Amino acid sequence: MIHKPYLLFLGDAHDQLAAKVAQGIRDWRPQDVVGQLRLPGCQADLKINDLTVAEAVSAGARTMVVGVANRGGVISPAWKSTLIEAVESEMDLASGLHNYLRDEPDLLRASKANGRQLHDVRQVSQAYPIANGQPRSGWRCLAVGTDVSVGKMYTTLALQRELAARNVKATFRATGQTGILIEGDGVPLDAVVADFMAGSIEYLTPENDPDHWDLIEGQGSLFHASYSGVTLALVHGGQPDALILCHDPARETMRGLPGYALPALEDLRDLSLRMARIVNPRCEVVGVSVNTSGLSAEKAEAYVRRTSNALHLPVTDPIRYGVGDLADALLAMSVPGN
Amino acid sequence: MIHKPYLLFLGDAHDQLAAKVAQGIRDWRPQDVVGQLRLPGCQADLKINDLTVAEAVSAGARTMVVGVANRGGVISPAWKSTLIEAVESEMDLASGLHNYLRDEPDLLRASKANGRQLHDVRQVSQAYPIANGQPRSGWRCLAVGTDVSVGKMYTTLALQRELAARNVKATFRATGQTGILIEGDGVPLDAVVADFMAGSIEYLTPENDPDHWDLIEGQGSLFHASYSGVTLALVHGGQPDALILCHDPARETMRGLPGYALPALEDLRDLSLRMARIVNPRCEVVGVSVNTSGLSAEKAEAYVRRTSNALHLPVTDPIRYGVGDLADALLAMSVPGN
């Protein structure tokens, strides 16, 4: 569990895209952010208060998040004095970089001397159980994709916001580093040891109130040769009641797998449902989320209408049209008489 | 890669079952074993030469394998002097225990002082790539099961022996600790980090001669909530041309999952094939291997006949009837005009 609120460290980001982790936190959890800290030469800007470490601490910040990606995921020497200043000023540090904060001797020393925590969210920091497959109370929704990077996290975060706005109990359950930094908690599933993958997701989504929704961030795709095992562990560990299909109609081949065509949404529906019902026979596919950013407004509308007619399901692009229909579909399951 | 031949260390095994790893090596690779070493009180016996460490070294042994399981998988203090004697006598050590040889300071010290290796085969000892899903030459067969522990390793080892007897190029590709000790090489899949599971299996089964069979040891089951992700990584990383279905007709519920019924063989066939064809459209289910040890000879025969008629596939119990029919089925695929 990472303590909030955050100061978002953008370092010397060479463009806006390099700060996309910080941008995600700022977009999805503005109430958890006191400001940004930019070093000289920083080319990114979240359009929030620029604060020094001392000002952020005064504003209540408890963790400085390294929300910037360097080439190669390394920790830049130019950042060091600010990172050390943070741990010497009563802030923890959190990072999703490939290189770990705790592998930097000066940071480790300073954090220990000041009793601060270093959160490397790509790293597993605890033991998880073997999955037991037993039914548990509460409702769970999982986003699955025809490919990797087709908007699963975005869709899930949008649903959590929509349900919260309707005063429905709902928790975003993060399974990747950006999601974990946004939520402040989660399981870095791609770093979990094989035998404990499904168990880590059971741990992440325990028994809950009978009117509570866990909205589980998806990973990979059952159709993606590199990561399909991770996805199946999510389906079986997450024991979802509802599946949402995610798809990018502009994608021509699977990401990182030249020569592999994307599956049809019908194939994703059938295979995901077949797998999910092994652990939860009441599971249903409730809707589709597509990324139509490459299409004109008219073409996007036509695509959504055509897809909805073909699958007999609500279909949306969360950015163009929101996720109201998907939230309706979840509540139709969980609210008796809805 | 573990150097052979082996001296099999049985320690003070309290019964024959405690030495089942050693028994497996002795059964499947008798040509790789110079003898056994038993301590006073040992209740197991492989019926091979009893050798001291010195005698084993004289006979050419290069590795002493800890082929015995203690309660809790620990390394007994009573074994220590013999283990140290082995590394001081030009032998490496190999173990599949949960507790690692390298975590014993005295063993680690002695092995370093003598330039010997400690192989903890439950532990990953190298980096694996991310799977790329690209087609590769050579033939690959994977055993998949309706449940865990239904004879996948046994069936695969029996097939390797059968093909070798027919002078067909075939390699057993181990994915679990007992298999790795038997073969002397392999990938401890259940200990691999999620993102690299499928890649580790591609690494284990690289391009090969066009008339060569890789016989891949299966793990888990697509239907087993705890381990299904591991199994799917094997299906997608292994890119099998041939699948063999494994089943125990006496099993009533999934092992470790009370309340879960086993799937029908037809379900295993359909789901495995659906998954395998994502990466290899020419994949076929070629046969069924069942464990009929709980049935009388007549009932076993009737079960095998009934199953074969229902699935239109060769069905065998490897222990009762051998795996000749399964080998025929593989060669029918790989040998033109067979």
XYZ file of C-alpha atoms in Angstrom:
676
model
C 0.000 0.000 0.000
C 1.471 3.318 -1.146
C 0.578 6.313 1.016
C -1.236 9.220 -0.632
C -1.379 12.083 -1.516
C 1.361 12.175 -4.120
C 3.887 14.633 -5.443
C 4.420 13.681 -9.108
C 8.078 13.792 -10.133
C 8.501 14.512 -13.855
C 12.292 14.903 -13.770
C 13.810 16.081 -17.028
C 11.216 14.315 -19.215
C 12.165 14.891 -22.853
C 8.540 15.034 -24.012
C 4.973 14.755 -22.745
C 4.762 11.029 -23.534
C 7.693 10.306 -21.207
C 5.466 11.487 -18.337
C 2.483 9.294 -19.202
C 2.488 7.475 -15.867
C 2.228 10.823 -14.059
C -0.435 11.896 -16.551
C -2.461 8.754 -15.794
C -2.342 9.400 -12.064
C -3.280 13.039 -12.576
C -6.184 12.113 -14.897
C -7.652 9.338 -12.769
C -6.850 10.451 -9.234
C -6.597 14.281 -9.257
C -7.755 14.363 -5.638
C -4.662 12.333 -4.646
C -2.110 14.709 -6.198
C -0.729 17.858 -4.520
C 1.400 18.942 -7.483
C 4.243 18.228 -9.876
C 8.012 18.633 -9.559
C 9.919 19.401 -12.769
C 13.681 19.711 -13.160
C 15.324 22.228 -15.502
C 14.785 21.183 -19.124
C 11.609 19.203 -18.420
C 9.459 19.107 -21.578
C 6.350 17.675 -19.900
C 3.694 19.610 -18.016
C 0.583 18.270 -16.256
C -0.820 21.811 -15.791
C -0.915 21.512 -12.028
C 0.991 23.328 -9.279
C 4.785 23.244 -9.523
C 6.030 22.458 -6.026
C 9.393 21.992 -4.372
C 9.865 19.003 -2.095
C 9.409 21.238 0.945
C 6.232 22.817 -0.433
C 4.805 19.392 -1.266
C 5.459 18.126 2.252
C 3.732 21.233 3.638
C 0.793 20.460 1.340
C 0.566 16.978 2.902
C 2.336 14.846 0.264
C 3.353 11.456 1.661
C 4.908 9.852 -1.436
C 6.834 11.221 -4.401
C 6.013 9.127 -7.469
C 8.592 8.833 -10.241
C 6.053 9.352 -13.005
C 8.527 9.591 -15.864
C 10.152 7.005 -18.106
C 13.766 7.316 -19.164
C 15.096 5.466 -22.162
C 15.743 1.933 -20.827
C 13.765 2.545 -17.652
C 16.818 3.621 -15.680
C 17.094 6.050 -12.781
C 18.905 9.145 -14.036
C 21.823 10.571 -12.035
C 20.261 14.004 -12.633
C 17.277 12.939 -10.502
C 19.250 11.715 -7.537
C 19.525 14.791 -5.372
C 15.760 15.406 -5.609
C 14.919 11.774 -4.845
C 17.202 11.860 -1.814
C 15.760 15.192 -0.712
C 12.299 13.598 -0.787
C 13.171 10.667 1.502
C 15.013 13.069 3.812
C 11.815 15.164 3.964
C 9.382 12.523 5.229
C 8.198 11.290 1.826
C 8.284 7.712 0.572
C 9.265 7.072 -3.053
C 7.351 4.973 -5.604
C 8.427 3.970 -9.097
C 7.374 1.672 -11.916
C 10.747 1.806 -13.680
C 12.504 -1.381 -14.790
C 15.487 -0.431 -12.639
C 14.650 -0.535 -8.971
C 14.944 2.307 -6.498
C 16.202 -0.153 -3.907
C 19.119 -1.119 -6.149
C 20.532 2.414 -5.876
C 22.830 2.283 -2.818
C 22.546 6.007 -2.019
C 18.743 5.939 -2.172
C 18.562 2.774 -0.117
C 20.878 4.250 2.503
C 18.957 7.531 2.699
C 15.580 5.790 2.902
C 16.741 3.506 5.711
C 18.352 6.363 7.617
C 15.071 8.271 7.455
C 12.683 5.356 7.937
C 11.073 5.879 4.517
C 9.781 3.239 2.094
C 10.910 2.654 -1.489
C 8.062 1.148 -3.566
C 9.245 -0.564 -6.745
C 5.880 -1.516 -8.165
C 7.286 -3.853 -10.844
C 8.613 -6.042 -8.070
C 6.707 -8.542 -5.965
C 7.053 -7.583 -2.318
C 5.120 -10.379 -0.628
C 4.220 -14.070 -0.781
C 0.948 -15.012 -2.489
C -1.071 -18.192 -1.899
C -1.854 -20.949 -4.402
C -5.345 -20.286 -5.801
C -8.110 -22.359 -4.221
C -10.872 -21.671 -6.775
C -13.567 -21.423 -4.108
C -16.601 -19.155 -4.713
C -16.596 -15.830 -2.854
C -19.129 -13.081 -2.261
C -19.211 -9.750 -4.085
C -19.227 -9.080 -7.838
C -16.213 -9.010 -10.092
C -15.723 -7.603 -13.588
C -12.686 -8.280 -15.775
C -11.699 -6.597 -19.046
C -10.275 -9.000 -21.657
C -8.782 -8.022 -24.995
C -8.328 -9.263 -28.534
C -4.721 -8.091 -28.076
C -2.489 -6.360 -25.543
C -2.770 -2.548 -25.169
C -6.338 -2.203 -26.424
C -7.711 -0.062 -23.592
C -8.400 -2.559 -20.811
C -7.010 -0.355 -18.034
C -8.682 2.775 -19.361
C -12.065 1.037 -19.635
C -11.789 -0.366 -16.114
C -10.809 2.962 -14.564
C -13.640 4.705 -16.421
C -16.113 2.135 -15.096
C -14.876 2.629 -11.553
C -15.396 6.384 -11.891
C -18.855 5.888 -13.407
C -19.994 3.499 -10.669
C -18.601 5.786 -7.950
C -20.565 8.686 -9.467
C -23.676 6.525 -9.121
C -22.803 5.752 -5.481
C -22.181 2.106 -6.264
C -19.456 0.443 -4.179
C -16.659 -0.316 -6.638
C -12.897 -0.819 -6.359
C -10.319 -0.672 -9.137
C -8.020 -3.703 -8.727
C -4.685 -2.906 -10.336
C -2.525 -5.637 -11.891
C 0.137 -3.556 -13.686
C 2.596 -0.888 -12.623
C 0.697 2.165 -13.860
C -2.536 0.889 -12.352
C -0.796 0.196 -9.040
C 0.605 3.732 -8.910
C -2.828 5.171 -9.759
C -4.634 3.124 -7.126
C -1.779 3.006 -4.600
C -2.158 -0.748 -4.287
C -2.328 -3.902 -6.429
C -0.478 -6.967 -7.723
C 2.340 -6.631 -10.316
C 1.083 -9.757 -12.050
C 3.700 -9.992 -14.779
C 6.375 -10.305 -12.078
C 4.605 -13.007 -10.035
C 6.048 -16.529 -10.116
C 4.001 -18.907 -12.308
C 2.560 -21.121 -9.565
C 1.154 -18.161 -7.635
C -0.383 -16.076 -10.443
C -4.009 -17.097 -9.961
C -3.564 -17.044 -6.177
C -2.281 -13.470 -6.305
C -5.506 -12.422 -8.056
C -7.678 -14.242 -5.520
C -5.699 -12.356 -2.859
C -6.293 -9.061 -4.703
C -10.047 -9.617 -5.017
C -11.212 -11.187 -1.760
C -14.738 -11.760 -0.475
C -16.656 -8.527 -0.394
C -20.071 -6.990 0.254
C -22.894 -8.509 -1.809
C -23.399 -5.178 -3.591
C -19.703 -4.429 -4.207
C -17.945 -4.573 -7.600
C -14.275 -5.352 -7.996
C -13.182 -3.949 -11.362
C -10.100 -5.950 -12.290
C -7.477 -4.526 -14.630
C -6.808 -7.016 -17.423
C -3.393 -8.024 -18.774
C -2.321 -9.544 -22.084
C -4.805 -11.572 -24.121
C -5.839 -15.223 -24.273
C -4.864 -14.961 -27.960
C -1.399 -13.448 -27.416
C 1.282 -16.167 -27.515
C 3.664 -14.260 -25.235
C 1.296 -13.455 -22.369
C -1.781 -15.693 -22.648
C -0.886 -17.638 -19.502
C -0.938 -14.427 -17.491
C -4.402 -13.640 -18.869
C -5.781 -17.082 -18.056
C -4.510 -16.759 -14.480
C -6.509 -13.501 -14.275
C -9.637 -15.185 -15.625
C -9.358 -18.121 -13.218
C -8.041 -16.201 -10.205
C -10.425 -13.286 -10.738
C -13.480 -15.549 -11.074
C -15.342 -12.786 -12.899
C -19.124 -12.491 -13.036
C -18.882 -10.030 -15.920
C -16.478 -9.782 -18.831
C -15.971 -6.730 -21.012
C -14.394 -7.279 -24.424
C -11.790 -4.706 -25.482
C -10.686 -4.174 -29.066
C -8.867 -1.779 -31.380
C -10.413 -2.062 -34.866
C -7.412 -0.268 -36.432
C -4.928 -2.885 -35.197
C -3.901 -5.194 -38.045
C -1.580 -7.677 -36.319
C -1.027 -8.682 -32.730
C 1.372 -6.332 -30.981
C 4.873 -7.826 -30.976
C 3.719 -10.872 -32.982
C 4.152 -10.184 -36.704
C 2.109 -12.620 -38.775
C -0.604 -13.025 -36.134
C -4.006 -11.612 -37.061
C -6.278 -10.365 -34.300
C -9.169 -12.650 -33.386
C -12.754 -11.627 -34.065
C -14.706 -10.242 -31.125
C -16.934 -13.324 -31.397
C -13.895 -15.545 -30.834
C -12.811 -13.492 -27.832
C -16.341 -13.693 -26.433
C -16.601 -17.460 -26.831
C -13.144 -18.389 -25.582
C -13.172 -16.009 -22.618
C -16.590 -17.174 -21.548
C -15.621 -20.837 -21.924
C -12.618 -20.245 -19.683
C -14.380 -18.078 -17.102
C -17.274 -20.503 -16.660
C -14.862 -23.199 -15.496
C -14.593 -21.224 -12.243
C -17.838 -19.226 -12.346
C -20.761 -20.727 -14.278
C -22.826 -17.528 -13.924
C -20.253 -15.412 -15.805
C -21.587 -13.327 -18.712
C -20.086 -11.077 -21.352
C -21.826 -7.751 -20.697
C -20.380 -5.364 -23.248
C -17.643 -4.221 -25.602
C -15.184 -1.336 -25.347
C -13.471 -0.195 -28.534
C -10.798 2.363 -29.372
C -12.045 4.249 -32.433
C -9.511 7.070 -32.241
C -8.369 6.300 -35.797
C -11.897 6.709 -37.249
C -13.977 9.772 -38.131
C -17.018 10.509 -35.972
C -19.368 9.018 -38.587
C -17.262 5.916 -39.140
C -16.859 5.384 -35.398
C -20.612 5.606 -34.911
C -21.243 3.168 -37.744
C -18.662 0.736 -36.396
C -20.138 0.812 -32.919
C -23.681 0.314 -34.238
C -22.643 -2.542 -36.526
C -20.702 -4.280 -33.737
C -23.556 -3.898 -31.290
C -26.009 -5.421 -33.764
C -23.692 -8.316 -34.550
C -22.983 -9.225 -30.911
C -26.281 -8.149 -29.321
C -24.286 -6.286 -26.678
C -23.751 -2.671 -25.630
C -20.683 -1.312 -27.429
C -18.904 1.932 -26.597
C -15.730 3.898 -27.088
C -15.150 5.171 -23.521
C -13.435 8.340 -24.711
C -16.110 9.301 -27.270
C -19.227 8.056 -25.539
C -18.382 7.214 -21.912
C -19.117 3.918 -20.198
C -22.683 4.514 -19.022
C -24.032 1.551 -20.982
C -21.401 -0.761 -19.513
C -22.216 0.427 -15.983
C -25.903 -0.183 -16.702
C -25.065 -3.716 -17.784
C -23.154 -4.413 -14.555
C -25.964 -3.065 -12.399
C -28.493 -5.125 -14.332
C -26.596 -8.148 -12.980
C -25.998 -7.049 -9.412
C -29.089 -5.029 -8.487
C -32.170 -7.230 -8.095
C -35.061 -5.851 -10.086
C -32.857 -3.281 -11.851
C 22.757 -28.844 -17.617
C 23.478 -31.420 -14.920
C 26.458 -33.685 -15.587
C 25.834 -37.426 -15.714
C 26.250 -40.200 -14.673
C 24.590 -39.940 -11.284
C 25.021 -41.408 -7.835
C 21.513 -41.506 -6.313
C 21.459 -40.386 -2.685
C 18.575 -41.984 -0.745
C 19.636 -40.706 2.680
C 17.614 -42.084 5.559
C 14.377 -42.342 3.521
C 11.630 -43.529 5.853
C 9.892 -45.538 3.129
C 10.104 -46.408 -0.560
C 7.779 -43.556 -1.581
C 10.157 -40.987 -0.056
C 12.692 -42.039 -2.709
C 10.346 -41.656 -5.671
C 12.519 -39.085 -7.436
C 15.469 -41.501 -7.315
C 13.157 -44.294 -8.437
C 12.056 -42.224 -11.426
C 15.633 -41.581 -12.490
C 16.514 -45.242 -12.034
C 13.456 -46.377 -14.034
C 13.833 -43.951 -16.937
C 17.598 -43.477 -17.183
C 19.235 -46.660 -15.801
C 22.199 -46.083 -18.122
C 22.888 -42.762 -16.348
C 23.081 -44.206 -12.819
C 26.188 -45.801 -11.270
C 24.519 -46.765 -7.996
C 22.729 -45.694 -4.828
C 23.993 -44.387 -1.505
C 21.926 -45.235 1.559
C 22.517 -44.054 5.121
C 21.890 -46.248 8.168
C 18.133 -46.689 8.712
C 17.222 -46.095 5.060
C 13.939 -47.890 4.267
C 14.139 -47.460 0.486
C 16.025 -49.631 -1.961
C 16.334 -49.241 -5.736
C 17.935 -52.695 -6.076
C 21.098 -51.327 -7.642
C 24.697 -51.231 -6.405
C 25.286 -49.658 -2.994
C 28.300 -47.402 -3.402
C 30.289 -45.082 -1.173
C 31.110 -41.626 -2.484
C 34.638 -42.783 -3.328
C 33.388 -45.889 -5.143
C 30.896 -43.804 -7.130
C 33.601 -41.367 -8.206
C 35.761 -44.316 -9.307
C 32.776 -45.593 -11.305
C 32.609 -42.219 -13.094
C 29.778 -40.466 -11.215
C 29.799 -36.710 -11.826
C 26.741 -35.662 -9.822
C 25.135 -36.938 -6.640
C 21.365 -36.451 -6.869
C 19.381 -35.975 -3.666
C 16.623 -38.338 -4.752
C 14.738 -38.379 -1.478
C 12.018 -36.186 -0.017
C 11.997 -35.267 3.647
C 8.881 -34.045 5.362
C 8.676 -30.364 4.361
C 11.309 -30.734 1.661
C 14.169 -29.788 3.983
C 17.815 -30.843 3.904
C 18.408 -33.110 6.879
C 21.411 -32.499 9.174
C 21.976 -36.266 9.026
C 22.765 -35.955 5.298
C 25.299 -33.165 5.608
C 28.552 -35.038 5.993
C 27.782 -37.191 2.939
C 26.733 -34.196 0.817
C 29.933 -32.379 1.764
C 32.004 -35.494 1.088
C 30.510 -35.599 -2.423
C 31.465 -32.017 -3.364
C 34.912 -32.595 -1.852
C 35.241 -35.668 -4.114
C 34.704 -34.024 -7.502
C 30.931 -34.507 -7.686
C 28.330 -31.801 -8.208
C 25.083 -31.971 -6.220
C 21.542 -31.756 -7.604
C 18.277 -31.523 -5.688
C 14.593 -30.881 -6.281
C 13.825 -30.129 -2.632
C 11.887 -27.007 -1.635
C 14.829 -25.917 0.506
C 17.843 -25.053 -1.596
C 21.278 -26.604 -1.377
C 22.790 -23.172 -1.942
C 21.050 -21.823 1.152
C 23.096 -24.165 3.358
C 26.211 -22.169 4.239
C 28.433 -25.203 4.816
C 27.453 -26.781 1.487
C 27.879 -23.533 -0.379
C 31.308 -23.032 1.164
C 32.446 -26.566 0.376
C 31.150 -26.406 -3.206
C 32.923 -23.115 -3.868
C 36.159 -24.292 -2.288
C 36.114 -27.333 -4.570
C 34.776 -25.682 -7.725
C 31.640 -27.850 -7.742
C 28.100 -26.888 -8.781
C 24.941 -27.018 -6.661
C 21.867 -27.555 -8.870
C 18.612 -26.576 -7.186
C 16.218 -27.607 -9.919
C 13.181 -25.847 -8.421
C 14.986 -22.566 -8.911
C 15.354 -20.585 -12.117
C 19.047 -20.127 -12.835
C 18.926 -18.027 -16.008
C 17.029 -15.299 -17.858
C 14.433 -16.389 -20.423
C 13.185 -14.338 -23.373
C 9.652 -13.085 -24.013
C 7.946 -15.560 -26.382
C 7.865 -14.459 -30.030
C 5.320 -16.990 -31.319
C 7.196 -17.513 -34.590
C 6.969 -20.901 -36.356
C 10.007 -23.168 -35.999
C 11.141 -26.400 -37.600
C 10.936 -29.827 -35.994
C 7.917 -31.571 -34.464
C 6.589 -31.055 -30.977
C 4.208 -33.121 -28.852
C 2.648 -31.949 -25.589
C 0.690 -33.957 -23.032
C -2.303 -32.120 -21.561
C -4.517 -33.353 -18.752
C -8.066 -33.191 -17.446
C -6.391 -32.525 -14.078
C -2.941 -32.280 -12.510
C -1.070 -35.528 -11.731
C -2.797 -37.712 -14.305
C 0.298 -39.271 -15.912
C 1.551 -36.560 -18.274
C 5.230 -37.012 -17.382
C 5.013 -40.789 -17.428
C 3.316 -40.816 -20.823
C 5.882 -38.428 -22.294
C 8.865 -40.379 -20.975
C 7.348 -43.617 -22.267
C 6.907 -42.057 -25.705
C 10.511 -40.877 -25.743
C 11.670 -44.407 -24.931
C 9.388 -45.906 -27.591
C 10.556 -43.497 -30.307
C 14.208 -44.029 -29.369
C 13.682 -47.791 -29.678
C 12.413 -47.152 -33.199
C 15.478 -45.008 -33.981
C 13.372 -41.873 -34.254
C 15.084 -38.674 -33.088
C 13.213 -37.599 -29.977
C 14.048 -35.510 -26.908
C 12.220 -35.387 -23.602
C 11.798 -31.717 -22.636
C 11.439 -31.496 -18.874
C 9.376 -28.752 -17.232
C 9.249 -29.964 -13.609
C 11.852 -30.880 -11.029
C 11.636 -34.665 -11.316
C 11.728 -34.472 -15.097
C 14.722 -32.124 -14.973
C 16.635 -34.523 -12.726
C 15.755 -37.449 -15.008
C 16.818 -35.638 -18.166
C 19.616 -33.576 -16.612
C 18.213 -30.417 -18.186
C 14.960 -28.460 -18.504
C 12.925 -25.475 -17.330
C 11.392 -25.363 -13.811
C 8.265 -23.760 -15.249
C 6.322 -23.296 -12.028
C 9.145 -21.073 -10.737
C 9.416 -18.887 -13.854
C 8.165 -15.291 -13.633
C 4.796 -14.795 -15.386
C 5.977 -12.675 -18.322
C 8.626 -15.199 -19.341
C 6.701 -18.478 -19.050
C 5.914 -18.981 -22.727
C 9.363 -17.690 -23.684
C 11.039 -20.240 -21.425
C 9.241 -23.007 -23.309
C 10.242 -21.602 -26.694
C 13.810 -21.563 -25.343
C 13.451 -25.183 -24.186
C 12.137 -26.394 -27.561
C 14.099 -24.529 -30.240
C 14.221 -25.128 -33.983
C 15.255 -28.662 -34.719
C 15.738 -31.225 -37.504
C 12.661 -31.729 -39.694
C 12.392 -35.346 -38.486
C 12.956 -34.627 -34.784
C 10.299 -34.806 -32.054
C 10.396 -32.723 -28.906
C 8.258 -34.484 -26.309
C 7.270 -31.784 -23.865
C 6.366 -32.606 -20.264
C 2.994 -31.059 -19.425
C 2.105 -29.180 -16.227
C -1.213 -28.435 -14.565
C -4.400 -28.383 -16.630
C -6.315 -25.747 -18.599
C -9.237 -26.690 -16.339
C -7.367 -26.340 -13.025
C -8.029 -22.923 -11.473
C -4.706 -22.851 -9.600
C -2.351 -23.654 -12.477
C -4.204 -23.128 -15.771
C -2.055 -20.125 -16.702
C 1.072 -22.277 -16.502
C -0.565 -24.831 -18.806
C -1.593 -22.223 -21.364
C 1.967 -20.864 -21.444
C 3.098 -24.423 -22.281
C 0.529 -24.719 -25.066
C 1.456 -21.361 -26.581
C 5.217 -21.513 -25.925
C 5.479 -25.173 -26.945
C 3.556 -24.612 -30.202
C 2.716 -28.336 -30.353
C 1.908 -30.222 -33.544
C 0.469 -33.091 -31.527
C -1.480 -33.189 -28.283
C -2.012 -36.246 -26.123
C -4.906 -36.157 -23.670
C -4.196 -37.586 -20.201
C -6.887 -38.673 -17.772
C -7.507 -40.663 -14.618
C -11.032 -42.133 -14.803
C -11.011 -42.886 -11.061
C -10.505 -39.238 -10.102
C -13.766 -37.701 -8.875
C -12.818 -34.080 -8.214
C -9.945 -31.866 -9.334
C -6.916 -32.337 -7.121
C -6.783 -29.571 -4.508
C -10.092 -28.085 -5.722
C -12.972 -29.612 -3.789
C -16.269 -29.023 -5.592
C -14.707 -29.027 -9.059
C -15.640 -31.973 -11.266
C -13.173 -33.146 -13.892
C -13.948 -32.132 -17.467
C -14.896 -34.728 -20.061
C -12.142 -35.832 -22.423
C -14.158 -34.217 -25.238
C -13.934 -30.869 -23.437
C -10.198 -31.253 -22.946
C -9.809 -32.130 -26.618
C -11.798 -29.153 -27.854
C -10.353 -26.511 -25.538
C -6.738 -27.656 -25.909
C -7.018 -27.765 -29.674
C -8.677 -24.353 -29.793
C -5.823 -22.900 -27.785
C -3.012 -24.707 -29.597
C -4.260 -23.721 -33.040
C -3.863 -20.044 -32.161
C -0.111 -20.607 -32.493
C -0.050 -23.712 -34.715
C -3.016 -24.261 -37.040
C -1.798 -27.742 -38.021
C -2.003 -29.052 -34.432
C -3.971 -32.281 -33.919
C -5.027 -34.368 -30.947
C -3.413 -37.742 -31.705
C -4.345 -39.961 -28.784
C -5.359 -40.497 -25.181
C -3.378 -41.862 -22.222
C -5.334 -43.080 -19.219
C -4.406 -44.388 -15.791
C -6.579 -47.474 -15.207
C -4.663 -48.746 -12.178
C -7.866 -48.700 -10.145
C -9.738 -50.988 -12.578
C -9.669 -54.755 -13.161
C -8.106 -55.988 -16.407
C -11.545 -56.494 -17.978
C -12.882 -53.142 -16.875
C -9.742 -51.374 -18.040
C -10.021 -52.964 -21.442
C -13.695 -52.051 -21.729
C -12.981 -48.460 -20.664
C -10.196 -48.088 -23.208
C -12.333 -49.542 -26.012
C -15.333 -47.378 -25.126
C -13.201 -44.227 -24.953
C -11.492 -45.001 -28.239
C -14.846 -45.505 -29.968
C -16.264 -42.287 -28.534
C -13.287 -40.100 -29.496
C -12.136 -41.926 -32.649
C -8.588 -41.859 -31.279
C -6.028 -44.397 -30.085
C -6.394 -44.816 -26.312
C -3.904 -46.585 -24.059
C -2.816 -47.088 -20.487
C 0.987 -46.817 -20.875
C 1.644 -49.178 -17.969
C -0.769 -51.899 -19.096
C -0.445 -51.623 -22.874
C 2.587 -49.439 -23.692
C 2.524 -46.417 -25.957
C 3.067 -48.059 -29.346
C -0.210 -46.698 -30.718
C 0.670 -43.167 -29.650
C 4.107 -43.431 -31.279
C 2.419 -44.681 -34.458
C 0.162 -41.645 -34.393
C 3.111 -39.253 -34.082
C 4.979 -40.927 -36.940
C 1.877 -40.815 -39.087
C 2.185 -37.032 -38.823
C 5.918 -36.625 -39.250
C 6.933 -39.355 -41.692
C 5.679 -38.639 -45.223
C 3.897 -41.641 -46.665
C 3.891 -43.458 -43.314
